[in-house]
Amino acid sequence: MTGQMPRLSKVNLFTLFSLWMELFPSAEQQKKSQVKCLRLPLTDLSEQMVKKSGLVVVKNMKIIGLHCSSTDLHAGQIALIKHGSGLQNCDLYFSRKPCSTCLKMIVNAGVNRISYWPADPEISLQTEASNPMTTDDAKLDAKAVERLKSNSRARVCVLLQPLVCYMAQFVEETSTKFDFIQKIAKSQTDSNTDFYTACRQERIKEYESLFLISNEETHKQILMTIGLENLCENPYFSNLRQNMKDLVLVLATVAASVPVFGCFGFYNSESQRTNEIDHQGLPQDIARHCMIQARLLAYRTEDHKTGVGAIIWAEEKSRSCDGTGAMYFVGCGYNAFPVGSEYADFPHMDDKQKDREIRKFRYIIHAEQNALAFRCREIKPDERSMIFVTKCPCDECVPLIKGAGIKQIYAGDVDAGKKKADISYMKFGELEGVSKFTWQLNPLCTNAPEFHDPTARENGVQKTKSLDDQQHQNKKVCLGHY
């Protein structure tokens, strides 16, 4: 694609984050399915099955919290515990319409607006026909939610926006060219990206089954039950379903760009020789999940050439009530021009422009800088904090990351050690005191014959082994991969 690059709207970014947070890995999820059933702590709904949900807390159009349901608590309840009165005037983006238990508390906290994904709600209406009592309870809760909505000051609504023109195509093109995918491709005998195409199709199929309702009549029935009967008539209904499908496609495409593939992951060779908690890497599934968050942020970039996203998380000493375990959100950002500036205020040219005065590099704020500047929590020296960046941090950002007290960096290293016309990446390799986990082959299994055999790819077109067999084999070879 040429010309000005398309961007995700903030509303769609928050919506995608809520869906992605529903899939946040947890110890319980590794044993069970990703959409886990919980029990409501209410007598009349004690047997009601509740779907896990993700939640994004936004204040002044900036993310201040990322949460998901835990074994004991719903996402809305967790937000109340974590933010308290800080929820006042916030916007909440749910991956499912919240139940009455959550809604009454967050409305009471004075939130400004509650947006939700218009599919199966938190208390599922897609239940087995063999259990009509469960369906009745779900309908009763849906009615209670509507009454709470009608009598509260908070706006409870669906905020879905159509993707800008060519957005889906742009995401697919840039994901295929993403450093992580290209690094895997170069390790293959034929250097192609067929494995990415296969992985993307798997993610599309998986996420469509999770977040979409395939049967149109079932979808209409659910919409009418949760108070969205106005969306059941065409063209509104068909437009809604298309917008939902487009967003799920974007999510699957981005998720596939940080794939589960053979022995690739985020590794630091020095971490194999130390037991210090600050130098121990995260489980690979969590590291990938957080990097995909950063990838989503990159599609808000104001840089025409290179979109970069960064997100900071930290880890408490013990597990909290959140579905994210001991981890909590600190801040996030993407590369952009100074806040309040207009499109023509600053140059947008890169190093191909001979006149250095009209190049962008002295004006653009880097993703890491924005994540640090607009963080909602302080970085505590006694906790493990980590930043996930979609590109190698440059020499301008490395000292900031270290000075802020961040303990770990997760990034690609394609540009490490390079010096370009207006930007250099020399300090990343020399950085001490901060653990660096880069996208690479696990040092413990670089000689694994089944990885180098193109017929044994985990997501490849030419594989002869089943996916389960290959994953099992990788686990045996890649000790410590998960």
Tab-separated table of C-alpha atoms in Angstrom:
chain	number	residue	atom	x	y	z
A	1	MET	CA	0.000	0.000	0.000
A	2	THR	CA	1.108	3.565	-0.699
A	3	GLY	CA	0.016	6.959	0.594
A	4	GLN	CA	-1.232	7.756	4.069
A	5	MET	CA	-1.550	4.609	6.165
A	6	PRO	CA	-4.897	3.708	7.769
A	7	ARG	CA	-5.226	3.854	11.556
A	8	LEU	CA	-7.358	2.066	14.105
A	9	SER	CA	-9.793	4.385	15.839
A	10	LYS	CA	-9.421	4.574	19.606
A	11	VAL	CA	-12.859	3.029	20.079
A	12	ASN	CA	-11.921	0.032	17.948
A	13	LEU	CA	-8.547	-0.234	19.691
A	14	PHE	CA	-10.232	-0.386	23.103
A	15	THR	CA	-12.759	-2.893	21.780
A	16	LEU	CA	-10.013	-5.151	20.411
A	17	PHE	CA	-8.133	-4.882	23.708
A	18	SER	CA	-11.237	-6.033	25.602
A	19	LEU	CA	-11.583	-9.085	23.347
A	20	TRP	CA	-7.887	-9.855	23.673
A	21	MET	CA	-7.965	-9.509	27.466
A	22	GLU	CA	-10.661	-12.187	27.560
A	23	LEU	CA	-7.951	-14.509	26.248
A	24	PHE	CA	-5.318	-13.542	28.828
A	25	PRO	CA	-3.482	-16.763	29.792
A	26	SER	CA	-3.862	-18.047	33.324
A	27	ALA	CA	-2.952	-21.162	35.241
A	28	GLU	CA	-6.596	-22.220	35.214
A	29	GLN	CA	-6.898	-21.674	31.457
A	30	GLN	CA	-3.932	-23.902	30.763
A	31	LYS	CA	-5.862	-26.729	32.364
A	32	LYS	CA	-9.282	-25.869	30.960
A	33	SER	CA	-10.647	-24.043	27.929
A	34	GLN	CA	-9.929	-20.397	27.201
A	35	VAL	CA	-13.561	-19.349	27.616
A	36	LYS	CA	-13.978	-20.600	31.109
A	37	CYS	CA	-17.197	-21.013	33.060
A	38	LEU	CA	-17.513	-19.362	36.455
A	39	ARG	CA	-20.150	-19.372	39.175
A	40	LEU	CA	-22.057	-16.315	40.209
A	41	PRO	CA	-21.852	-15.606	43.937
A	42	LEU	CA	-25.631	-15.322	44.172
A	43	THR	CA	-28.117	-17.856	45.511
A	44	ASP	CA	-30.670	-17.556	42.714
A	45	LEU	CA	-28.001	-17.878	40.060
A	46	SER	CA	-25.660	-20.289	41.828
A	47	GLU	CA	-25.853	-22.787	38.989
A	48	GLN	CA	-25.653	-20.183	36.222
A	49	MET	CA	-22.723	-20.595	33.870
A	50	VAL	CA	-20.898	-17.331	33.219
A	51	LYS	CA	-18.448	-16.629	30.428
A	52	LYS	CA	-15.079	-15.097	31.063
A	53	SER	CA	-14.855	-11.479	29.935
A	54	GLY	CA	-12.158	-8.910	29.288
A	55	LEU	CA	-12.306	-5.284	30.385
A	56	VAL	CA	-10.513	-2.072	29.426
A	57	VAL	CA	-10.805	0.921	31.772
A	58	VAL	CA	-10.371	4.235	29.958
A	59	LYS	CA	-10.098	7.755	31.373
A	60	ASN	CA	-9.763	10.814	29.137
A	61	MET	CA	-9.377	8.405	26.197
A	62	LYS	CA	-6.313	6.769	27.768
A	63	ILE	CA	-6.145	3.213	29.097
A	64	ILE	CA	-5.710	3.046	32.872
A	65	GLY	CA	-6.615	-0.591	33.473
A	66	LEU	CA	-6.655	-3.971	31.731
A	67	HIS	CA	-8.529	-6.777	33.485
A	68	CYS	CA	-10.192	-10.133	32.925
A	69	SER	CA	-12.402	-12.443	34.945
A	70	SER	CA	-10.765	-14.715	37.499
A	71	THR	CA	-11.932	-17.962	39.055
A	72	ASP	CA	-13.884	-16.139	41.759
A	73	LEU	CA	-14.661	-12.696	40.373
A	74	HIS	CA	-16.073	-11.125	37.240
A	75	ALA	CA	-14.164	-8.448	35.338
A	76	GLY	CA	-16.523	-5.699	36.547
A	77	GLN	CA	-16.073	-6.728	40.174
A	78	ILE	CA	-12.294	-6.747	39.751
A	79	ALA	CA	-12.386	-3.222	38.291
A	80	LEU	CA	-14.314	-2.004	41.334
A	81	ILE	CA	-11.772	-3.575	43.696
A	82	LYS	CA	-8.753	-2.275	41.785
A	83	HIS	CA	-9.954	1.252	40.969
A	84	GLY	CA	-12.640	2.063	43.559
A	85	SER	CA	-13.749	5.680	43.301
A	86	GLY	CA	-11.219	6.090	40.493
A	87	LEU	CA	-13.873	4.620	38.177
A	88	GLN	CA	-15.818	7.873	38.352
A	89	ASN	CA	-16.188	9.400	34.864
A	90	CYS	CA	-14.352	6.477	33.255
A	91	ASP	CA	-15.401	4.598	30.129
A	92	LEU	CA	-15.470	0.806	30.396
A	93	TYR	CA	-15.119	-1.508	27.398
A	94	PHE	CA	-16.314	-5.078	28.031
A	95	SER	CA	-15.859	-8.084	25.760
A	96	ARG	CA	-19.355	-9.198	26.842
A	97	LYS	CA	-22.358	-7.330	28.199
A	98	PRO	CA	-21.870	-7.383	31.986
A	99	CYS	CA	-24.310	-9.102	34.327
A	100	SER	CA	-26.547	-7.261	36.781
A	101	THR	CA	-24.186	-8.090	39.657
A	102	CYS	CA	-21.367	-6.153	37.996
A	103	LEU	CA	-23.465	-3.447	36.372
A	104	LYS	CA	-25.134	-2.236	39.563
A	105	MET	CA	-21.747	-1.735	41.242
A	106	ILE	CA	-19.945	-0.007	38.392
A	107	VAL	CA	-22.942	2.240	37.686
A	108	ASN	CA	-22.987	3.131	41.363
A	109	ALA	CA	-19.276	4.027	41.137
A	110	GLY	CA	-20.168	6.823	38.705
A	111	VAL	CA	-18.739	5.547	35.428
A	112	ASN	CA	-19.432	7.669	32.380
A	113	ARG	CA	-20.030	5.032	29.720
A	114	ILE	CA	-20.122	1.248	29.382
A	115	SER	CA	-19.509	-0.282	25.970
A	116	TYR	CA	-19.799	-3.980	25.238
A	117	TRP	CA	-19.342	-6.462	22.386
A	118	PRO	CA	-22.833	-7.259	20.985
A	119	ALA	CA	-22.667	-11.059	21.049
A	120	ASP	CA	-23.309	-13.597	23.812
A	121	PRO	CA	-23.366	-11.711	27.156
A	122	GLU	CA	-21.464	-12.533	30.337
A	123	ILE	CA	-24.353	-14.699	31.507
A	124	SER	CA	-24.615	-16.832	28.422
A	125	LEU	CA	-27.846	-16.948	26.450
A	126	GLN	CA	-26.342	-19.633	24.226
A	127	THR	CA	-27.142	-22.514	26.549
A	128	GLU	CA	-28.057	-26.093	25.888
A	129	ALA	CA	-31.739	-26.706	25.206
A	130	SER	CA	-31.608	-29.472	27.798
A	131	ASN	CA	-31.302	-26.893	30.567
A	132	PRO	CA	-34.226	-24.443	30.236
A	133	MET	CA	-33.841	-23.269	33.855
A	134	THR	CA	-30.412	-21.863	33.012
A	135	THR	CA	-31.869	-20.007	30.039
A	136	ASP	CA	-34.646	-18.569	32.199
A	137	ASP	CA	-32.124	-17.293	34.745
A	138	ALA	CA	-30.079	-15.701	31.977
A	139	LYS	CA	-33.168	-13.934	30.616
A	140	LEU	CA	-34.089	-12.678	34.083
A	141	ASP	CA	-30.609	-11.265	34.507
A	142	ALA	CA	-30.820	-9.632	31.067
A	143	LYS	CA	-34.039	-7.898	32.133
A	144	ALA	CA	-32.407	-6.701	35.342
A	145	VAL	CA	-29.505	-5.314	33.322
A	146	GLU	CA	-31.939	-3.407	31.092
A	147	ARG	CA	-33.691	-1.916	34.104
A	148	LEU	CA	-30.369	-0.827	35.586
A	149	LYS	CA	-29.432	0.666	32.229
A	150	SER	CA	-32.714	2.587	31.932
A	151	ASN	CA	-32.445	4.089	35.398
A	152	SER	CA	-28.769	5.020	35.566
A	153	ARG	CA	-26.841	8.080	34.501
A	154	ALA	CA	-24.178	5.985	32.803
A	155	ARG	CA	-24.624	5.312	29.119
A	156	VAL	CA	-24.663	1.569	28.360
A	157	CYS	CA	-24.191	1.063	24.638
A	158	VAL	CA	-22.455	-0.625	21.724
A	159	LEU	CA	-19.540	1.392	20.350
A	160	LEU	CA	-18.465	-0.338	17.180
A	161	GLN	CA	-17.068	1.651	14.284
A	162	PRO	CA	-16.461	0.408	10.739
A	163	LEU	CA	-12.791	-0.056	9.926
A	164	VAL	CA	-11.318	2.667	7.746
A	165	CYS	CA	-10.785	1.775	4.104
A	166	TYR	CA	-8.055	-0.830	3.482
A	167	MET	CA	-7.393	-1.310	7.212
A	168	ALA	CA	-7.741	-5.107	7.113
A	169	GLN	CA	-5.486	-5.317	4.056
A	170	PHE	CA	-2.910	-3.044	5.700
A	171	VAL	CA	-2.868	-5.136	8.889
A	172	GLU	CA	-2.360	-8.333	6.900
A	173	GLU	CA	0.469	-6.865	4.814
A	174	THR	CA	2.331	-5.405	7.788
A	175	SER	CA	1.839	-8.536	9.894
A	176	THR	CA	3.351	-10.703	7.154
A	177	LYS	CA	6.339	-8.336	7.003
A	178	PHE	CA	6.641	-8.087	10.798
A	179	ASP	CA	10.149	-8.781	12.114
A	180	PHE	CA	9.113	-11.888	14.075
A	181	ILE	CA	7.520	-13.535	11.034
A	182	GLN	CA	10.453	-12.643	8.805
A	183	LYS	CA	12.912	-14.047	11.331
A	184	ILE	CA	11.081	-17.384	11.329
A	185	ALA	CA	10.850	-17.343	7.526
A	186	LYS	CA	14.610	-16.856	7.189
A	187	SER	CA	15.176	-19.944	9.336
A	188	GLN	CA	13.169	-22.099	6.924
A	189	THR	CA	14.729	-23.868	3.962
A	190	ASP	CA	12.423	-22.122	1.467
A	191	SER	CA	12.205	-18.796	3.363
A	192	ASN	CA	8.466	-18.399	2.745
A	193	THR	CA	5.675	-17.282	5.056
A	194	ASP	CA	3.202	-20.088	4.372
A	195	PHE	CA	3.348	-20.953	8.060
A	196	TYR	CA	1.966	-17.486	8.867
A	197	THR	CA	-0.957	-17.944	6.476
A	198	ALA	CA	-1.809	-21.281	8.103
A	199	CYS	CA	-1.490	-19.838	11.610
A	200	ARG	CA	-3.677	-16.862	10.672
A	201	GLN	CA	-6.419	-19.142	9.360
A	202	GLU	CA	-6.354	-21.130	12.603
A	203	ARG	CA	-6.666	-17.946	14.660
A	204	ILE	CA	-9.528	-16.662	12.481
A	205	LYS	CA	-11.440	-19.903	12.945
A	206	GLU	CA	-10.792	-19.922	16.698
A	207	TYR	CA	-11.744	-16.293	17.339
A	208	GLU	CA	-14.834	-16.384	15.140
A	209	SER	CA	-16.142	-19.293	17.219
A	210	LEU	CA	-15.417	-17.355	20.426
A	211	PHE	CA	-16.604	-13.861	19.568
A	212	LEU	CA	-19.155	-14.266	16.774
A	213	ILE	CA	-22.521	-16.024	16.582
A	214	SER	CA	-22.632	-17.988	13.350
A	215	ASN	CA	-26.412	-18.403	13.206
A	216	GLU	CA	-28.135	-15.137	12.285
A	217	GLU	CA	-31.445	-16.004	13.947
A	218	THR	CA	-29.705	-16.944	17.195
A	219	HIS	CA	-27.817	-13.659	17.069
A	220	LYS	CA	-31.060	-11.723	16.552
A	221	GLN	CA	-32.693	-13.494	19.501
A	222	ILE	CA	-29.776	-12.576	21.747
A	223	LEU	CA	-29.779	-8.966	20.558
A	224	MET	CA	-33.500	-8.649	21.286
A	225	THR	CA	-33.060	-10.194	24.739
A	226	ILE	CA	-30.283	-7.765	25.691
A	227	GLY	CA	-32.191	-4.694	24.496
A	228	LEU	CA	-30.715	-4.227	21.019
A	229	GLU	CA	-33.834	-4.917	18.979
A	230	ASN	CA	-33.136	-1.774	16.918
A	231	LEU	CA	-30.095	-3.538	15.466
A	232	CYS	CA	-32.094	-6.562	14.313
A	233	GLU	CA	-33.352	-4.951	11.118
A	234	ASN	CA	-31.311	-4.621	7.956
A	235	PRO	CA	-29.169	-2.854	6.964
A	236	TYR	CA	-28.228	-2.317	10.628
A	237	PHE	CA	-28.022	-6.035	11.399
A	238	SER	CA	-25.884	-6.957	8.395
A	239	ASN	CA	-23.638	-3.940	8.978
A	240	LEU	CA	-23.207	-4.895	12.633
A	241	ARG	CA	-22.223	-8.464	11.790
A	242	GLN	CA	-19.787	-7.279	9.125
A	243	ASN	CA	-18.149	-4.773	11.488
A	244	MET	CA	-17.784	-7.484	14.136
A	245	LYS	CA	-16.311	-9.915	11.628
A	246	ASP	CA	-13.839	-7.301	10.377
A	247	LEU	CA	-12.589	-6.579	13.896
A	248	VAL	CA	-12.186	-10.275	14.687
A	249	LEU	CA	-10.244	-10.645	11.438
A	250	VAL	CA	-7.884	-7.844	12.493
A	251	LEU	CA	-7.396	-9.412	15.927
A	252	ALA	CA	-6.625	-12.831	14.433
A	253	THR	CA	-4.230	-11.338	11.885
A	254	VAL	CA	-2.282	-9.433	14.533
A	255	ALA	CA	-2.247	-12.393	16.936
A	256	ALA	CA	-0.806	-14.640	14.222
A	257	SER	CA	2.157	-12.262	13.809
A	258	VAL	CA	3.519	-13.427	17.188
A	259	PRO	CA	2.922	-17.128	16.616
A	260	VAL	CA	3.419	-20.299	18.592
A	261	PHE	CA	5.949	-21.788	16.213
A	262	GLY	CA	8.457	-24.505	17.017
A	263	CYS	CA	11.057	-23.299	19.504
A	264	PHE	CA	10.704	-19.589	18.750
A	265	GLY	CA	9.895	-17.300	21.651
A	266	PHE	CA	11.319	-14.584	23.901
A	267	TYR	CA	14.614	-15.717	25.393
A	268	ASN	CA	17.626	-14.296	27.181
A	269	SER	CA	20.622	-16.620	27.182
A	270	GLU	CA	21.890	-15.078	30.416
A	271	SER	CA	18.650	-16.027	32.219
A	272	GLN	CA	19.627	-19.686	31.989
A	273	ARG	CA	22.428	-19.036	34.476
A	274	THR	CA	20.669	-17.027	37.165
A	275	ASN	CA	17.940	-17.624	39.684
A	276	GLU	CA	17.196	-13.966	40.407
A	277	ILE	CA	13.480	-13.317	39.944
A	278	ASP	CA	14.141	-10.045	38.077
A	279	HIS	CA	16.037	-11.972	35.401
A	280	GLN	CA	13.596	-14.837	35.003
A	281	GLY	CA	11.431	-14.539	31.923
A	282	LEU	CA	7.664	-14.720	31.809
A	283	PRO	CA	5.897	-17.860	30.568
A	284	GLN	CA	5.949	-17.741	26.781
A	285	ASP	CA	2.159	-17.558	26.416
A	286	ILE	CA	1.981	-14.457	28.630
A	287	ALA	CA	4.940	-12.807	26.885
A	288	ARG	CA	3.294	-13.410	23.505
A	289	HIS	CA	-0.034	-12.080	24.777
A	290	CYS	CA	1.543	-8.828	25.974
A	291	MET	CA	3.531	-8.400	22.764
A	292	ILE	CA	0.310	-8.730	20.760
A	293	GLN	CA	-1.115	-5.907	22.899
A	294	ALA	CA	1.848	-3.795	21.781
A	295	ARG	CA	1.217	-4.861	18.174
A	296	LEU	CA	-2.371	-3.620	18.395
A	297	LEU	CA	-1.152	-0.282	19.756
A	298	ALA	CA	1.175	0.090	16.771
A	299	TYR	CA	-1.860	0.494	14.496
A	300	ARG	CA	-2.589	3.838	16.163
A	301	THR	CA	0.756	5.232	14.962
A	302	GLU	CA	1.085	8.646	13.331
A	303	ASP	CA	4.301	7.578	11.592
A	304	HIS	CA	3.630	6.797	7.922
A	305	LYS	CA	6.530	4.369	7.624
A	306	THR	CA	6.939	2.501	10.903
A	307	GLY	CA	4.278	1.803	13.500
A	308	VAL	CA	5.627	0.993	16.953
A	309	GLY	CA	3.674	0.027	20.061
A	310	ALA	CA	4.851	-0.353	23.650
A	311	ILE	CA	3.136	-1.551	26.804
A	312	ILE	CA	4.392	-1.750	30.389
A	313	TRP	CA	3.298	-4.379	32.909
A	314	ALA	CA	4.520	-5.099	36.420
A	315	GLU	CA	4.238	-8.053	38.746
A	316	GLU	CA	3.227	-7.900	42.389
A	317	LYS	CA	4.809	-10.134	45.011
A	318	SER	CA	1.714	-12.327	45.244
A	319	ARG	CA	-1.313	-13.177	43.114
A	320	SER	CA	-4.183	-10.717	43.213
A	321	CYS	CA	-7.893	-11.223	42.579
A	322	ASP	CA	-7.460	-10.303	38.902
A	323	GLY	CA	-7.548	-12.858	36.126
A	324	THR	CA	-4.106	-11.551	35.167
A	325	GLY	CA	-2.681	-13.091	38.339
A	326	ALA	CA	0.091	-11.051	39.931
A	327	MET	CA	0.540	-8.904	36.824
A	328	TYR	CA	-0.964	-5.440	36.481
A	329	PHE	CA	-1.039	-2.787	33.768
A	330	VAL	CA	1.239	0.257	34.126
A	331	GLY	CA	1.074	2.176	30.858
A	332	CYS	CA	1.102	2.012	27.067
A	333	GLY	CA	1.851	4.116	24.027
A	334	TYR	CA	2.614	4.283	20.316
A	335	ASN	CA	4.839	6.538	18.238
A	336	ALA	CA	3.130	9.835	17.496
A	337	PHE	CA	3.696	13.555	17.242
A	338	PRO	CA	3.296	15.783	20.337
A	339	VAL	CA	-0.184	15.873	21.854
A	340	GLY	CA	-2.369	18.595	20.390
A	341	SER	CA	-0.408	18.975	17.176
A	342	GLU	CA	-2.073	19.061	13.776
A	343	TYR	CA	-1.128	16.950	10.776
A	344	ALA	CA	0.874	19.685	9.023
A	345	ASP	CA	2.636	21.044	12.125
A	346	PHE	CA	5.687	18.781	11.810
A	347	PRO	CA	7.633	17.068	9.011
A	348	HIS	CA	6.723	13.475	8.164
A	349	MET	CA	9.660	12.620	5.887
A	350	ASP	CA	12.140	9.829	6.653
A	351	ASP	CA	15.865	9.535	5.893
A	352	LYS	CA	15.207	9.284	2.143
A	353	GLN	CA	14.685	13.040	2.247
A	354	LYS	CA	18.088	14.674	1.660
A	355	ASP	CA	17.219	17.839	3.565
A	356	ARG	CA	17.687	16.773	7.207
A	357	GLU	CA	15.742	19.782	8.473
A	358	ILE	CA	12.432	18.436	7.176
A	359	ARG	CA	12.791	14.901	8.497
A	360	LYS	CA	10.482	13.578	11.221
A	361	PHE	CA	13.025	12.180	13.685
A	362	ARG	CA	13.459	15.242	15.897
A	363	TYR	CA	9.714	15.619	16.393
A	364	ILE	CA	8.179	12.187	16.770
A	365	ILE	CA	7.570	10.831	20.277
A	366	HIS	CA	8.576	7.185	20.479
A	367	ALA	CA	6.207	4.489	21.734
A	368	GLU	CA	8.365	3.783	24.802
A	369	GLN	CA	8.440	7.492	25.657
A	370	ASN	CA	4.661	7.786	25.458
A	371	ALA	CA	4.205	4.634	27.558
A	372	LEU	CA	6.415	6.121	30.279
A	373	ALA	CA	4.952	9.630	30.045
A	374	PHE	CA	1.317	8.545	30.270
A	375	ARG	CA	1.650	5.638	32.707
A	376	CYS	CA	-1.142	5.324	35.241
A	377	ARG	CA	0.921	3.565	37.929
A	378	GLU	CA	4.373	4.210	39.333
A	379	ILE	CA	7.164	1.752	38.580
A	380	LYS	CA	8.154	0.219	41.918
A	381	PRO	CA	11.807	-0.742	42.444
A	382	ASP	CA	10.923	-3.842	44.488
A	383	GLU	CA	8.645	-5.341	41.807
A	384	ARG	CA	9.439	-6.970	38.487
A	385	SER	CA	8.415	-4.536	35.746
A	386	MET	CA	8.620	-5.200	32.026
A	387	ILE	CA	8.130	-3.330	28.771
A	388	PHE	CA	7.040	-4.966	25.517
A	389	VAL	CA	8.085	-3.129	22.350
A	390	THR	CA	7.363	-4.175	18.774
A	391	LYS	CA	10.810	-3.009	17.594
A	392	CYS	CA	14.264	-2.863	19.126
A	393	PRO	CA	14.463	0.193	21.448
A	394	CYS	CA	16.688	2.910	19.991
A	395	ASP	CA	19.527	4.788	21.693
A	396	GLU	CA	17.103	7.552	22.670
A	397	CYS	CA	14.829	5.165	24.583
A	398	VAL	CA	17.214	2.635	26.151
A	399	PRO	CA	18.493	5.076	28.851
A	400	LEU	CA	14.899	6.110	29.629
A	401	ILE	CA	13.813	2.495	30.122
A	402	LYS	CA	16.741	1.795	32.432
A	403	GLY	CA	16.354	5.094	34.288
A	404	ALA	CA	12.658	4.405	34.911
A	405	GLY	CA	13.601	1.229	36.775
A	406	ILE	CA	12.101	-1.256	34.320
A	407	LYS	CA	13.629	-4.675	34.945
A	408	GLN	CA	12.945	-6.455	31.652
A	409	ILE	CA	12.623	-5.607	27.954
A	410	TYR	CA	10.772	-7.857	25.499
A	411	ALA	CA	11.450	-6.881	21.896
A	412	GLY	CA	12.810	-7.892	18.527
A	413	ASP	CA	16.530	-7.543	17.872
A	414	VAL	CA	16.610	-7.191	14.076
A	415	ASP	CA	17.961	-3.620	14.314
A	416	ALA	CA	20.192	-4.170	17.367
A	417	GLY	CA	23.718	-2.887	16.765
A	418	LYS	CA	22.729	-0.911	13.667
A	419	LYS	CA	23.339	2.782	13.068
A	420	LYS	CA	21.038	4.425	10.552
A	421	ALA	CA	20.930	7.933	9.128
A	422	ASP	CA	18.955	9.599	11.927
A	423	ILE	CA	18.507	6.847	14.505
A	424	SER	CA	20.795	4.220	15.997
A	425	TYR	CA	20.371	1.031	18.017
A	426	MET	CA	23.859	0.620	19.485
A	427	LYS	CA	22.979	0.885	23.195
A	428	PHE	CA	20.523	-2.033	23.308
A	429	GLY	CA	23.231	-4.675	23.000
A	430	GLU	CA	25.440	-2.881	25.533
A	431	LEU	CA	22.659	-2.401	28.084
A	432	GLU	CA	23.428	-3.793	31.550
A	433	GLY	CA	21.188	-4.135	34.582
A	434	VAL	CA	18.073	-4.769	32.500
A	435	SER	CA	17.223	-8.249	31.202
A	436	LYS	CA	16.614	-8.405	27.449
A	437	PHE	CA	14.291	-11.066	26.073
A	438	THR	CA	14.355	-11.048	22.295
A	439	TRP	CA	12.407	-13.050	19.713
A	440	GLN	CA	14.653	-15.965	18.809
A	441	LEU	CA	15.070	-19.717	18.846
A	442	ASN	CA	15.256	-21.210	22.312
A	443	PRO	CA	19.016	-21.577	22.950
A	444	LEU	CA	18.293	-25.030	24.390
A	445	CYS	CA	16.835	-26.407	21.180
A	446	THR	CA	18.582	-24.666	18.291
A	447	ASN	CA	19.883	-28.010	17.075
A	448	ALA	CA	16.518	-29.765	17.213
A	449	PRO	CA	16.254	-31.743	13.938
A	450	GLU	CA	12.479	-31.649	13.893
A	451	PHE	CA	12.529	-27.852	13.833
A	452	HIS	CA	14.821	-27.636	10.816
A	453	ASP	CA	12.867	-30.321	8.985
A	454	PRO	CA	10.384	-28.345	6.820
A	455	THR	CA	7.962	-31.290	6.921
A	456	ALA	CA	7.647	-30.935	10.686
A	457	ARG	CA	6.471	-27.315	10.991
A	458	GLU	CA	3.935	-26.664	13.680
A	459	ASN	CA	1.710	-24.470	11.537
A	460	GLY	CA	3.305	-25.076	8.141
A	461	VAL	CA	1.629	-26.237	4.986
A	462	GLN	CA	4.098	-29.084	4.442
A	463	LYS	CA	3.798	-30.699	7.874
A	464	THR	CA	3.403	-34.458	7.988
A	465	LYS	CA	2.917	-34.713	11.727
A	466	SER	CA	-0.316	-33.687	13.396
A	467	LEU	CA	-0.299	-30.352	15.221
A	468	ASP	CA	-0.685	-32.090	18.582
A	469	ASP	CA	2.205	-34.459	17.831
A	470	GLN	CA	4.466	-31.608	16.794
A	471	GLN	CA	3.599	-29.530	19.886
A	472	HIS	CA	4.256	-32.557	22.073
A	473	GLN	CA	7.625	-33.099	20.393
A	474	ASN	CA	8.557	-29.433	20.767
A	475	LYS	CA	7.755	-29.555	24.468
A	476	LYS	CA	10.062	-32.537	24.890
A	477	VAL	CA	12.919	-30.813	23.074
A	478	CYS	CA	12.392	-27.215	24.218
A	479	LEU	CA	12.786	-27.651	27.938
A	480	GLY	CA	11.604	-24.515	29.678
A	481	HIS	CA	9.846	-23.214	26.576
A	482	TYR	CA	6.608	-22.719	28.521
